[in-house]
Backbone as JSON Lines, residues from 0, in Angstrom:
{"i":0,"aa":"X","n":[16.36,9.25,-17.19],"ca":[15.27,10.06,-16.51],"c":[14.35,9.1,-15.95]}
{"i":1,"aa":"X","n":[13.75,8.29,-16.86],"ca":[12.65,7.42,-16.39],"c":[13.06,6.86,-15.07]}
{"i":2,"aa":"X","n":[13.82,6.5,-14.66],"ca":[14.24,5.62,-13.68],"c":[14.29,6.63,-12.29]}
{"i":3,"aa":"X","n":[14.6,7.9,-12.57],"ca":[14.19,8.6,-11.46],"c":[12.68,9.03,-11.13]}
{"i":4,"aa":"X","n":[12.19,8.91,-12.01],"ca":[10.38,9.32,-11.86],"c":[9.85,8.19,-11.39]}
{"i":5,"aa":"X","n":[10.33,6.88,-11.9],"ca":[9.85,5.58,-11.11],"c":[10.27,5.23,-9.77]}
{"i":6,"aa":"X","n":[11.37,5.85,-9.43],"ca":[12.22,5.95,-8.2],"c":[11.32,7.07,-7.25]}
{"i":7,"aa":"X","n":[10.77,7.89,-7.63],"ca":[9.84,9.04,-6.91],"c":[8.69,8.28,-6.71]}
{"i":8,"aa":"X","n":[8.03,7.74,-7.73],"ca":[6.57,7.13,-7.8],"c":[6.73,5.94,-6.82]}
{"i":9,"aa":"X","n":[7.79,5.1,-6.77],"ca":[8.0,3.8,-5.82],"c":[7.76,4.7,-4.31]}
{"i":10,"aa":"X","n":[8.65,5.44,-3.96],"ca":[8.68,5.95,-2.66],"c":[7.51,6.66,-2.08]}
{"i":11,"aa":"X","n":[6.61,7.12,-3.23],"ca":[5.17,7.46,-2.66],"c":[4.1,6.62,-3.05]}
{"i":12,"aa":"X","n":[4.57,5.37,-3.11],"ca":[3.51,4.43,-3.36],"c":[2.43,4.91,-4.54]}
{"i":13,"aa":"X","n":[3.0,5.61,-5.49],"ca":[2.27,5.65,-6.64],"c":[2.34,4.5,-7.64]}
{"i":14,"aa":"X","n":[1.63,3.55,-7.33],"ca":[2.26,2.34,-8.02],"c":[1.45,2.07,-9.6]}
{"i":15,"aa":"X","n":[0.33,2.84,-9.79],"ca":[-0.04,2.75,-11.21],"c":[0.93,3.57,-11.88]}
{"i":16,"aa":"X","n":[1.35,4.75,-11.5],"ca":[1.88,5.76,-12.42],"c":[3.32,5.21,-12.52]}
{"i":17,"aa":"X","n":[3.76,4.39,-11.68],"ca":[5.17,3.64,-11.92],"c":[4.97,2.64,-12.88]}
{"i":18,"aa":"X","n":[4.08,1.76,-12.9],"ca":[3.96,0.95,-13.97],"c":[3.54,1.4,-15.45]}
{"i":19,"aa":"X","n":[3.07,2.58,-15.28],"ca":[2.83,3.35,-16.72],"c":[4.04,3.69,-17.05]}
{"i":20,"aa":"X","n":[5.07,4.15,-16.46],"ca":[6.21,4.42,-16.92],"c":[7.28,3.3,-17.19]}
{"i":21,"aa":"X","n":[7.31,2.04,-16.66],"ca":[7.83,0.71,-16.85],"c":[7.32,0.33,-18.29]}
{"i":22,"aa":"X","n":[6.0,0.54,-18.45],"ca":[5.41,0.26,-19.84],"c":[5.98,0.78,-20.92]}
{"i":23,"aa":"X","n":[6.07,1.94,-20.56],"ca":[6.77,2.74,-22.02],"c":[8.14,2.66,-22.1]}
{"i":24,"aa":"X","n":[8.76,1.92,-21.1],"ca":[10.34,2.19,-21.06],"c":[10.58,0.48,-20.61]}
{"i":25,"aa":"X","n":[10.84,-0.36,-21.54],"ca":[11.18,-1.63,-21.4],"c":[12.52,-1.67,-21.25]}
{"i":26,"aa":"X","n":[12.75,-2.94,-20.8],"ca":[14.12,-3.59,-20.18],"c":[15.36,-3.34,-21.01]}
{"i":27,"aa":"X","n":[16.34,-2.68,-20.66],"ca":[17.47,-2.58,-21.6],"c":[18.04,-3.95,-21.67]}
{"i":28,"aa":"X","n":[18.74,-4.64,-23.05],"ca":[19.28,-5.54,-23.17],"c":[20.46,-5.73,-22.2]}
{"i":29,"aa":"X","n":[21.44,-4.73,-22.24],"ca":[22.17,-4.75,-21.25],"c":[21.76,-5.16,-19.93]}
{"i":30,"aa":"X","n":[22.73,-6.05,-19.26],"ca":[22.63,-5.94,-17.82],"c":[23.17,-4.76,-16.81]}
{"i":31,"aa":"X","n":[22.19,-4.06,-16.57],"ca":[22.66,-2.72,-15.7],"c":[22.11,-2.75,-14.5]}
{"i":32,"aa":"X","n":[22.68,-1.95,-13.61],"ca":[22.14,-1.8,-12.3],"c":[20.62,-1.16,-12.4]}
{"i":33,"aa":"X","n":[20.44,-0.24,-13.28],"ca":[19.23,0.32,-13.6],"c":[18.1,-0.6,-13.8]}
{"i":34,"aa":"X","n":[18.29,-1.54,-14.63],"ca":[17.31,-2.89,-14.89],"c":[17.27,-3.47,-13.74]}
{"i":35,"aa":"X","n":[17.84,-3.67,-12.56],"ca":[17.35,-4.64,-11.36],"c":[16.73,-3.56,-10.56]}
{"i":36,"aa":"X","n":[16.97,-2.22,-10.57],"ca":[16.06,-1.12,-9.77],"c":[14.69,-1.08,-10.37]}
{"i":37,"aa":"X","n":[14.57,-1.31,-11.53],"ca":[13.33,-1.3,-12.16],"c":[12.47,-2.41,-12.09]}
{"i":38,"aa":"X","n":[13.25,-3.55,-12.19],"ca":[12.64,-5.18,-11.75],"c":[12.25,-4.73,-10.24]}
{"i":39,"aa":"X","n":[12.82,-4.25,-9.36],"ca":[12.45,-4.3,-7.88],"c":[11.26,-3.28,-8.15]}
{"i":40,"aa":"X","n":[11.28,-2.11,-8.35],"ca":[10.07,-1.22,-8.39],"c":[9.02,-1.66,-8.95]}
{"i":41,"aa":"X","n":[9.07,-2.39,-10.01],"ca":[8.01,-2.89,-10.76],"c":[7.12,-4.3,-9.82]}
{"i":42,"aa":"X","n":[8.23,-5.08,-9.2],"ca":[8.16,-6.05,-8.39],"c":[7.1,-5.61,-7.21]}
{"i":43,"aa":"X","n":[7.52,-4.66,-6.17],"ca":[6.87,-4.21,-5.19],"c":[5.52,-3.86,-5.67]}
{"i":44,"aa":"X","n":[5.56,-2.8,-6.84],"ca":[4.38,-2.18,-7.13],"c":[3.23,-3.37,-7.56]}
{"i":45,"aa":"X","n":[3.67,-4.44,-8.42],"ca":[2.77,-5.22,-8.87],"c":[2.24,-6.19,-7.66]}
{"i":46,"aa":"X","n":[3.15,-6.36,-6.84],"ca":[2.71,-7.12,-5.76],"c":[1.52,-6.75,-5.1]}
{"i":47,"aa":"X","n":[1.55,-5.12,-4.54],"ca":[0.82,-4.2,-3.9],"c":[-0.41,-4.18,-4.49]}
{"i":48,"aa":"X","n":[-0.55,-3.94,-5.95],"ca":[-1.5,-3.93,-6.61],"c":[-2.28,-5.17,-6.71]}
{"i":49,"aa":"X","n":[-1.6,-6.43,-7.09],"ca":[-2.28,-7.7,-6.95],"c":[-3.05,-7.91,-5.49]}
{"i":50,"aa":"X","n":[-2.66,-7.39,-4.57],"ca":[-3.4,-7.66,-3.3],"c":[-4.54,-6.59,-3.34]}
{"i":51,"aa":"X","n":[-4.59,-5.62,-3.97],"ca":[-5.7,-4.54,-3.88],"c":[-6.45,-5.11,-4.96]}
{"i":52,"aa":"X","n":[-6.12,-5.21,-6.29],"ca":[-7.1,-5.31,-7.4],"c":[-7.47,-7.1,-7.7]}
{"i":53,"aa":"X","n":[-6.66,-7.73,-7.12],"ca":[-6.79,-9.23,-7.39],"c":[-6.59,-9.63,-9.01]}
{"i":54,"aa":"X","n":[-5.77,-8.51,-9.71],"ca":[-5.67,-8.9,-11.22],"c":[-4.18,-9.74,-11.18]}
{"i":55,"aa":"X","n":[-4.38,-10.81,-12.16],"ca":[-3.56,-11.98,-12.31],"c":[-2.28,-11.2,-12.86]}
{"i":56,"aa":"X","n":[-2.35,-10.38,-13.69],"ca":[-0.91,-10.23,-14.32],"c":[-0.2,-9.19,-13.6]}
{"i":57,"aa":"X","n":[-0.86,-8.6,-12.01],"ca":[0.2,-7.96,-11.5],"c":[0.93,-9.19,-10.61]}
{"i":58,"aa":"X","n":[-0.05,-10.16,-10.14],"ca":[0.72,-11.05,-9.33],"c":[1.84,-11.69,-10.11]}
{"i":59,"aa":"X","n":[1.87,-12.19,-11.49],"ca":[2.97,-12.46,-12.33],"c":[4.05,-11.71,-12.53]}
{"i":60,"aa":"X","n":[3.72,-10.33,-12.7],"ca":[4.93,-9.42,-12.73],"c":[5.72,-9.38,-11.11]}
{"i":61,"aa":"X","n":[5.08,-9.66,-10.13],"ca":[5.52,-9.77,-8.76],"c":[6.55,-10.96,-8.78]}
{"i":62,"aa":"X","n":[5.81,-12.19,-9.08],"ca":[6.75,-13.27,-8.9],"c":[7.64,-13.49,-9.86]}
{"i":63,"aa":"X","n":[7.66,-12.77,-11.02],"ca":[8.73,-12.48,-11.9],"c":[9.99,-11.86,-11.26]}
{"i":64,"aa":"X","n":[9.69,-10.88,-10.89],"ca":[10.54,-9.83,-9.92],"c":[11.13,-11.02,-8.85]}
{"i":65,"aa":"X","n":[10.57,-11.77,-8.0],"ca":[11.3,-12.41,-7.34],"c":[12.19,-13.62,-8.13]}
{"i":66,"aa":"X","n":[11.91,-14.2,-9.01],"ca":[12.67,-15.06,-9.75],"c":[13.91,-14.35,-10.31]}
{"i":67,"aa":"X","n":[13.77,-13.24,-10.41],"ca":[14.94,-12.66,-11.26],"c":[16.22,-12.21,-9.99]}
{"i":68,"aa":"X","n":[15.37,-12.03,-8.85],"ca":[16.44,-11.54,-7.61],"c":[17.01,-12.7,-7.07]}
{"i":69,"aa":"X","n":[16.41,-13.91,-6.91],"ca":[17.07,-15.06,-6.24],"c":[18.43,-15.28,-6.73]}
{"i":70,"aa":"X","n":[18.65,-15.57,-8.25],"ca":[20.06,-15.62,-8.33],"c":[20.92,-14.6,-8.39]}
{"i":71,"aa":"X","n":[20.33,-13.33,-8.44],"ca":[21.38,-11.98,-7.99],"c":[21.87,-11.85,-6.62]}
{"i":72,"aa":"X","n":[20.73,-12.66,-5.82],"ca":[21.62,-12.59,-4.3],"c":[22.97,-13.46,-4.27]}
{"i":73,"aa":"X","n":[22.93,-14.42,-5.05],"ca":[24.18,-15.48,-5.03],"c":[25.32,-14.7,-5.79]}
{"i":74,"aa":"X","n":[24.99,-13.52,-6.79],"ca":[25.94,-12.87,-7.52],"c":[26.65,-11.95,-6.32]}
{"i":75,"aa":"X","n":[25.6,-10.86,-5.85],"ca":[26.03,-9.78,-4.96],"c":[25.01,-10.07,-3.82]}
{"i":76,"aa":"X","n":[25.41,-10.78,-2.68],"ca":[24.43,-10.54,-1.51],"c":[24.18,-9.1,-0.86]}
{"i":77,"aa":"X","n":[25.26,-8.39,-1.3],"ca":[25.5,-7.01,-0.4],"c":[24.24,-6.26,-1.16]}
{"i":78,"aa":"X","n":[24.42,-6.35,-2.37],"ca":[23.34,-5.29,-3.12],"c":[21.86,-5.57,-3.28]}
{"i":79,"aa":"X","n":[21.42,-7.18,-3.23],"ca":[20.29,-7.54,-3.7],"c":[19.51,-8.27,-2.52]}
{"i":80,"aa":"X","n":[20.07,-8.8,-1.45],"ca":[19.53,-9.61,-0.53],"c":[18.42,-8.74,0.15]}
{"i":81,"aa":"X","n":[18.43,-7.36,0.58],"ca":[17.38,-6.75,1.38],"c":[16.31,-6.74,0.46]}
{"i":82,"aa":"X","n":[16.39,-6.3,-0.83],"ca":[15.44,-6.18,-1.91],"c":[14.79,-7.59,-2.16]}
{"i":83,"aa":"X","n":[15.39,-8.61,-2.33],"ca":[14.92,-10.05,-2.27],"c":[14.09,-10.21,-1.17]}
{"i":84,"aa":"X","n":[14.32,-10.04,0.04],"ca":[13.69,-10.3,1.33],"c":[12.49,-9.52,1.12]}
{"i":85,"aa":"X","n":[12.26,-8.3,0.75],"ca":[11.3,-7.19,0.75],"c":[10.13,-7.78,-0.34]}
{"i":86,"aa":"X","n":[10.75,-8.29,-1.48],"ca":[9.69,-8.92,-2.53],"c":[9.13,-9.98,-1.93]}
{"i":87,"aa":"X","n":[10.07,-10.79,-1.62],"ca":[9.26,-12.18,-0.91],"c":[8.35,-11.82,0.29]}
{"i":88,"aa":"X","n":[8.34,-10.96,1.08],"ca":[7.35,-10.75,2.18],"c":[6.15,-10.21,1.49]}
{"i":89,"aa":"X","n":[6.38,-9.04,0.33],"ca":[5.26,-8.73,-0.19],"c":[4.47,-10.05,-1.12]}
{"i":90,"aa":"X","n":[5.13,-10.69,-1.61],"ca":[4.99,-12.2,-2.11],"c":[3.89,-13.1,-1.37]}
{"i":91,"aa":"X","n":[4.4,-13.07,0.11],"ca":[3.68,-14.05,0.93],"c":[2.78,-13.17,1.57]}
{"i":92,"aa":"X","n":[2.45,-12.0,1.68],"ca":[1.56,-11.3,2.21],"c":[0.54,-11.39,1.16]}
{"i":93,"aa":"X","n":[0.81,-11.36,-0.23],"ca":[-0.41,-11.54,-1.13],"c":[-0.77,-12.94,-1.1]}
{"i":94,"aa":"X","n":[-0.02,-13.86,-1.18],"ca":[-0.31,-15.36,-0.78],"c":[-1.05,-15.85,0.64]}
{"i":95,"aa":"X","n":[-1.1,-15.04,1.37],"ca":[-1.86,-15.17,2.79],"c":[-1.1,-15.91,3.57]}
{"i":96,"aa":"X","n":[0.24,-15.99,3.11],"ca":[1.26,-16.51,4.09],"c":[1.89,-15.81,5.22]}
{"i":97,"aa":"X","n":[1.24,-15.23,6.03],"ca":[1.51,-13.92,7.11],"c":[2.45,-14.24,7.93]}
{"i":98,"aa":"X","n":[2.75,-15.38,8.39],"ca":[3.89,-15.78,9.42],"c":[5.23,-15.72,8.27]}
{"i":99,"aa":"X","n":[5.23,-16.06,7.24],"ca":[6.37,-16.01,6.46],"c":[6.89,-14.82,5.91]}
{"i":100,"aa":"X","n":[5.36,-13.88,5.8],"ca":[5.72,-12.59,5.51],"c":[6.42,-11.78,6.4]}
{"i":101,"aa":"X","n":[6.04,-11.95,7.88],"ca":[6.79,-11.25,8.74],"c":[8.23,-11.54,8.9]}
{"i":102,"aa":"X","n":[8.28,-12.82,8.88],"ca":[10.13,-13.31,8.84],"c":[10.88,-12.62,7.52]}
{"i":103,"aa":"X","n":[9.99,-12.45,6.34],"ca":[10.66,-11.96,5.53],"c":[11.02,-10.34,5.72]}
{"i":104,"aa":"X","n":[9.9,-9.54,6.15],"ca":[9.98,-8.33,6.49],"c":[10.93,-7.85,7.43]}
{"i":105,"aa":"X","n":[11.02,-8.6,8.5],"ca":[12.24,-8.49,9.54],"c":[13.48,-8.93,8.77]}
{"i":106,"aa":"X","n":[13.67,-10.02,8.01],"ca":[15.08,-10.05,7.2],"c":[15.36,-9.1,6.49]}
{"i":107,"aa":"X","n":[14.47,-8.35,5.83],"ca":[14.71,-7.19,5.0],"c":[15.19,-6.16,5.95]}
{"i":108,"aa":"X","n":[14.52,-5.86,7.04],"ca":[15.11,-4.69,7.89],"c":[16.41,-4.99,8.39]}
{"i":109,"aa":"X","n":[16.65,-6.32,8.8],"ca":[18.08,-6.77,9.41],"c":[18.92,-6.89,8.43]}
{"i":110,"aa":"X","n":[18.72,-7.18,7.24],"ca":[19.79,-6.81,5.94],"c":[20.17,-5.63,5.53]}
{"i":111,"aa":"X","n":[18.85,-4.85,5.46],"ca":[19.25,-3.57,5.16],"c":[20.14,-2.67,6.19]}
{"i":112,"aa":"X","n":[20.05,-3.01,7.54],"ca":[20.67,-2.4,8.72],"c":[22.36,-3.01,8.54]}
{"i":113,"aa":"X","n":[22.55,-4.18,8.1],"ca":[23.72,-4.9,8.13],"c":[24.21,-4.31,7.02]}
{"i":114,"aa":"X","n":[23.89,-4.07,5.69],"ca":[24.57,-3.65,4.83],"c":[24.21,-2.02,4.79]}
{"i":115,"aa":"X","n":[23.75,-1.29,5.58],"ca":[23.6,0.02,5.73],"c":[23.19,0.71,4.77]}
{"i":116,"aa":"X","n":[21.84,0.29,4.23],"ca":[20.9,0.82,3.19],"c":[20.16,1.39,3.76]}
{"i":117,"aa":"X","n":[20.07,2.79,4.41],"ca":[18.96,3.35,4.95],"c":[18.01,3.53,4.21]}
{"i":118,"aa":"X","n":[17.77,4.01,2.9],"ca":[16.44,4.1,2.18],"c":[15.79,2.7,2.25]}
{"i":119,"aa":"X","n":[16.62,1.54,2.1],"ca":[15.91,0.1,2.01],"c":[15.42,-0.11,3.52]}
{"i":120,"aa":"X","n":[16.34,0.32,4.51],"ca":[15.41,0.1,5.63],"c":[14.25,0.92,6.26]}
{"i":121,"aa":"X","n":[14.51,2.29,5.53],"ca":[13.09,2.68,5.8],"c":[11.73,2.08,4.93]}
{"i":122,"aa":"X","n":[11.91,1.95,3.8],"ca":[11.11,1.28,2.95],"c":[10.47,0.02,3.39]}
{"i":123,"aa":"X","n":[11.27,-0.85,4.21],"ca":[11.12,-2.09,4.87],"c":[10.45,-1.74,6.02]}
{"i":124,"aa":"X","n":[10.53,-0.98,6.96],"ca":[9.79,-0.58,8.03],"c":[8.33,-0.11,7.55]}
{"i":125,"aa":"X","n":[8.33,0.74,6.78],"ca":[7.07,1.33,6.26],"c":[6.2,0.24,5.62]}
{"i":126,"aa":"X","n":[6.59,-0.57,4.82],"ca":[5.93,-1.73,4.26],"c":[5.44,-2.62,5.43]}
{"i":127,"aa":"X","n":[6.44,-2.71,6.12],"ca":[5.93,-3.98,7.37],"c":[4.89,-3.45,8.27]}
{"i":128,"aa":"X","n":[5.15,-1.98,8.46],"ca":[3.99,-1.29,9.52],"c":[2.79,-1.34,8.62]}
{"i":129,"aa":"X","n":[2.74,-1.18,7.53],"ca":[1.4,-0.92,6.64],"c":[0.84,-2.56,6.81]}
{"i":130,"aa":"X","n":[1.59,-3.68,6.38],"ca":[1.16,-4.79,6.75],"c":[0.55,-5.3,8.01]}
{"i":131,"aa":"X","n":[1.21,-4.85,9.11],"ca":[0.75,-4.95,10.23],"c":[-0.4,-4.18,10.56]}
{"i":132,"aa":"X","n":[-0.57,-2.99,10.15],"ca":[-2.06,-2.38,10.71],"c":[-3.13,-2.87,9.5]}
{"i":133,"aa":"X","n":[-2.48,-3.3,8.36],"ca":[-3.79,-3.88,7.85],"c":[-4.39,-5.21,8.26]}
{"i":134,"aa":"X","n":[-3.64,-5.56,9.0],"ca":[-3.76,-7.21,9.89],"c":[-4.28,-6.75,11.05]}
{"i":135,"aa":"X","n":[-4.45,-5.6,11.56],"ca":[-5.49,-5.15,12.63],"c":[-4.22,-5.44,14.06]}
{"i":136,"aa":"X","n":[-2.92,-5.35,13.48],"ca":[-1.77,-5.23,14.7],"c":[-1.48,-3.56,14.73]}
{"i":137,"aa":"X","n":[-2.03,-3.04,15.4],"ca":[-2.27,-1.41,14.86],"c":[-1.02,-1.04,15.77]}
{"i":138,"aa":"X","n":[-0.83,-1.4,17.09],"ca":[0.45,-0.91,17.78],"c":[1.68,-1.28,17.38]}
{"i":139,"aa":"X","n":[2.15,-2.27,16.74],"ca":[3.19,-2.86,16.29],"c":[3.34,-1.86,14.71]}
{"i":140,"aa":"X","n":[2.33,-1.95,14.2],"ca":[2.64,-1.48,12.8],"c":[2.87,0.05,12.85]}
{"i":141,"aa":"X","n":[2.16,0.42,13.87],"ca":[2.62,1.98,14.15],"c":[4.03,2.33,14.38]}
{"i":142,"aa":"X","n":[4.58,1.57,15.32],"ca":[5.95,1.14,15.9],"c":[6.83,1.4,14.55]}
{"i":143,"aa":"X","n":[6.48,0.6,13.59],"ca":[7.21,0.37,12.56],"c":[7.23,1.67,11.53]}
{"i":144,"aa":"X","n":[5.93,1.91,11.35],"ca":[5.91,3.43,10.7],"c":[6.51,4.52,11.1]}
{"i":145,"aa":"X","n":[6.55,4.57,12.32],"ca":[7.53,5.5,13.17],"c":[8.9,5.08,12.95]}
{"i":146,"aa":"X","n":[9.35,3.88,13.03],"ca":[10.71,3.9,12.77],"c":[11.1,4.2,11.36]}
{"i":147,"aa":"X","n":[10.02,3.67,10.18],"ca":[10.4,4.54,8.88],"c":[10.26,6.2,8.93]}
{"i":148,"aa":"X","n":[9.74,6.58,9.6],"ca":[10.0,8.16,9.47],"c":[11.09,8.52,9.9]}
{"i":149,"aa":"X","n":[11.71,7.92,11.16],"ca":[13.26,8.3,11.63],"c":[14.22,7.94,10.77]}
{"i":150,"aa":"X","n":[14.06,6.61,9.87],"ca":[14.96,6.28,8.91],"c":[14.9,7.27,7.52]}
{"i":151,"aa":"X","n":[13.54,7.62,7.24],"ca":[13.51,8.71,6.4],"c":[14.52,10.09,6.67]}
{"i":152,"aa":"X","n":[13.82,10.26,7.86],"ca":[14.52,11.41,8.21],"c":[16.08,11.52,8.23]}
{"i":153,"aa":"X","n":[16.58,10.6,8.58],"ca":[18.22,10.24,8.62],"c":[18.47,10.33,7.28]}
{"i":154,"aa":"X","n":[17.93,9.74,6.32],"ca":[18.07,9.74,4.91],"c":[18.03,10.97,4.18]}
{"i":155,"aa":"X","n":[17.34,12.05,4.85],"ca":[17.06,13.31,4.33],"c":[15.84,13.46,3.67]}
{"i":156,"aa":"X","n":[15.0,12.62,3.39],"ca":[13.73,12.57,2.6],"c":[12.72,13.16,3.23]}
{"i":157,"aa":"X","n":[12.62,14.3,3.41],"ca":[11.88,15.26,4.0],"c":[10.32,15.05,3.33]}
{"i":158,"aa":"X","n":[9.92,15.03,2.34],"ca":[8.75,15.11,1.48],"c":[8.37,13.53,1.81]}
{"i":159,"aa":"X","n":[9.0,12.42,1.93],"ca":[8.47,11.42,2.08],"c":[8.18,11.04,3.64]}
{"i":160,"aa":"X","n":[8.96,11.89,4.4],"ca":[8.51,12.05,6.08],"c":[7.24,12.68,6.15]}
{"i":161,"aa":"X","n":[6.76,13.8,5.27],"ca":[5.42,14.4,5.41],"c":[4.68,13.24,4.96]}
{"i":162,"aa":"X","n":[4.74,12.56,3.7],"ca":[3.93,11.52,3.23],"c":[3.6,10.45,4.19]}
{"i":163,"aa":"X","n":[4.48,10.0,4.98],"ca":[4.22,9.02,5.92],"c":[3.73,9.67,7.11]}
{"i":164,"aa":"X","n":[3.66,10.8,7.56],"ca":[3.17,11.25,8.63],"c":[1.63,11.65,8.09]}
{"i":165,"aa":"X","n":[1.31,12.0,6.89],"ca":[-0.16,12.12,6.38],"c":[-0.91,10.63,6.42]}
{"i":166,"aa":"X","n":[-0.25,9.99,6.13],"ca":[-0.78,8.45,5.89],"c":[-0.86,8.22,7.53]}
{"i":167,"aa":"X","n":[0.09,8.35,8.45],"ca":[-0.45,7.84,10.08],"c":[-1.6,8.77,10.47]}
{"i":168,"aa":"X","n":[-1.49,10.12,10.19],"ca":[-2.67,10.6,10.62],"c":[-4.05,10.08,10.13]}
{"i":169,"aa":"X","n":[-4.11,9.67,8.9],"ca":[-5.22,9.08,8.44],"c":[-5.45,7.77,9.01]}
{"i":170,"aa":"X","n":[-4.63,7.03,9.49],"ca":[-4.85,5.97,10.78],"c":[-5.54,6.67,11.88]}
{"i":171,"aa":"X","n":[-5.17,7.71,12.55],"ca":[-5.47,8.14,13.67],"c":[-6.87,8.49,13.64]}
{"i":172,"aa":"X","n":[-7.36,8.89,12.55],"ca":[-8.69,9.27,12.49],"c":[-9.54,8.1,12.47]}
{"i":173,"aa":"X","n":[-9.29,6.74,11.87],"ca":[-9.71,5.47,11.95],"c":[-9.58,4.79,13.39]}
{"i":174,"aa":"X","n":[-8.25,5.39,13.92],"ca":[-8.21,4.69,15.39],"c":[-8.13,5.5,16.44]}
{"i":175,"aa":"X","n":[-9.24,6.75,16.56],"ca":[-9.12,7.89,17.54],"c":[-8.59,7.2,19.06]}
{"i":176,"aa":"X","n":[-8.49,6.08,19.59],"ca":[-8.23,5.71,20.78],"c":[-6.67,5.94,20.86]}
{"i":177,"aa":"X","n":[-6.19,5.81,19.82],"ca":[-4.41,5.95,19.68],"c":[-4.15,7.17,19.4]}
{"i":178,"aa":"X","n":[-4.89,8.15,19.06],"ca":[-4.59,9.25,18.53],"c":[-3.29,10.22,19.34]}
{"i":179,"aa":"X","n":[-3.54,10.34,20.72],"ca":[-2.68,11.24,21.49],"c":[-1.41,10.22,21.54]}
{"i":180,"aa":"X","n":[-1.69,8.95,21.96],"ca":[-0.37,8.1,21.94],"c":[0.69,8.25,21.14]}
{"i":181,"aa":"X","n":[0.34,8.36,19.4],"ca":[1.22,8.18,18.63],"c":[1.33,9.51,18.16]}
{"i":182,"aa":"X","n":[0.5,10.56,18.24],"ca":[0.63,11.92,17.93],"c":[2.32,12.45,18.51]}
{"i":183,"aa":"X","n":[2.74,12.13,19.39],"ca":[3.91,12.58,20.31],"c":[5.0,11.83,19.31]}
{"i":184,"aa":"X","n":[4.99,10.67,19.01],"ca":[5.66,10.21,18.15],"c":[6.37,11.07,16.81]}
{"i":185,"aa":"X","n":[5.2,11.43,16.18],"ca":[5.51,12.18,14.9],"c":[5.5,13.56,15.11]}
């Protein structure tokens, strides 16, 4: 049950709540898929929080997640490559390596498309869009956020679609010159 709650908090970018659940439910000793999902959720959450708060322990959790995923890709490229690329993108972003971050976001999108992971592709487009908007590349960012909407719709995640629309509308108020252009997309 706790993994389901982490999943929901992850998709709605409620990272503090996700980490509180992770802290209350430590990793199982057996190697299960649930453990790897937990590591991924905690890793992305921690890297985002490290950017926002500059707290060292969040960075360390994120770096550990990347280290855990590297050998997993050798074990099963199909299952872990997309997530590793996304973790690496977020780590590059945190470290200020923006060119490397862009490449990793694009690799995550391509990998998720290749392996037909709709939810991973939606998340990759969303996080890439946020990265671009935060770096003042509004048009490119909005295109990726719009693509994430389409992918979330295809996946059937209607509440997530509403959340991304709300996020994008918040950007519209900050960038009113783009309001009419992008309102048609959503």
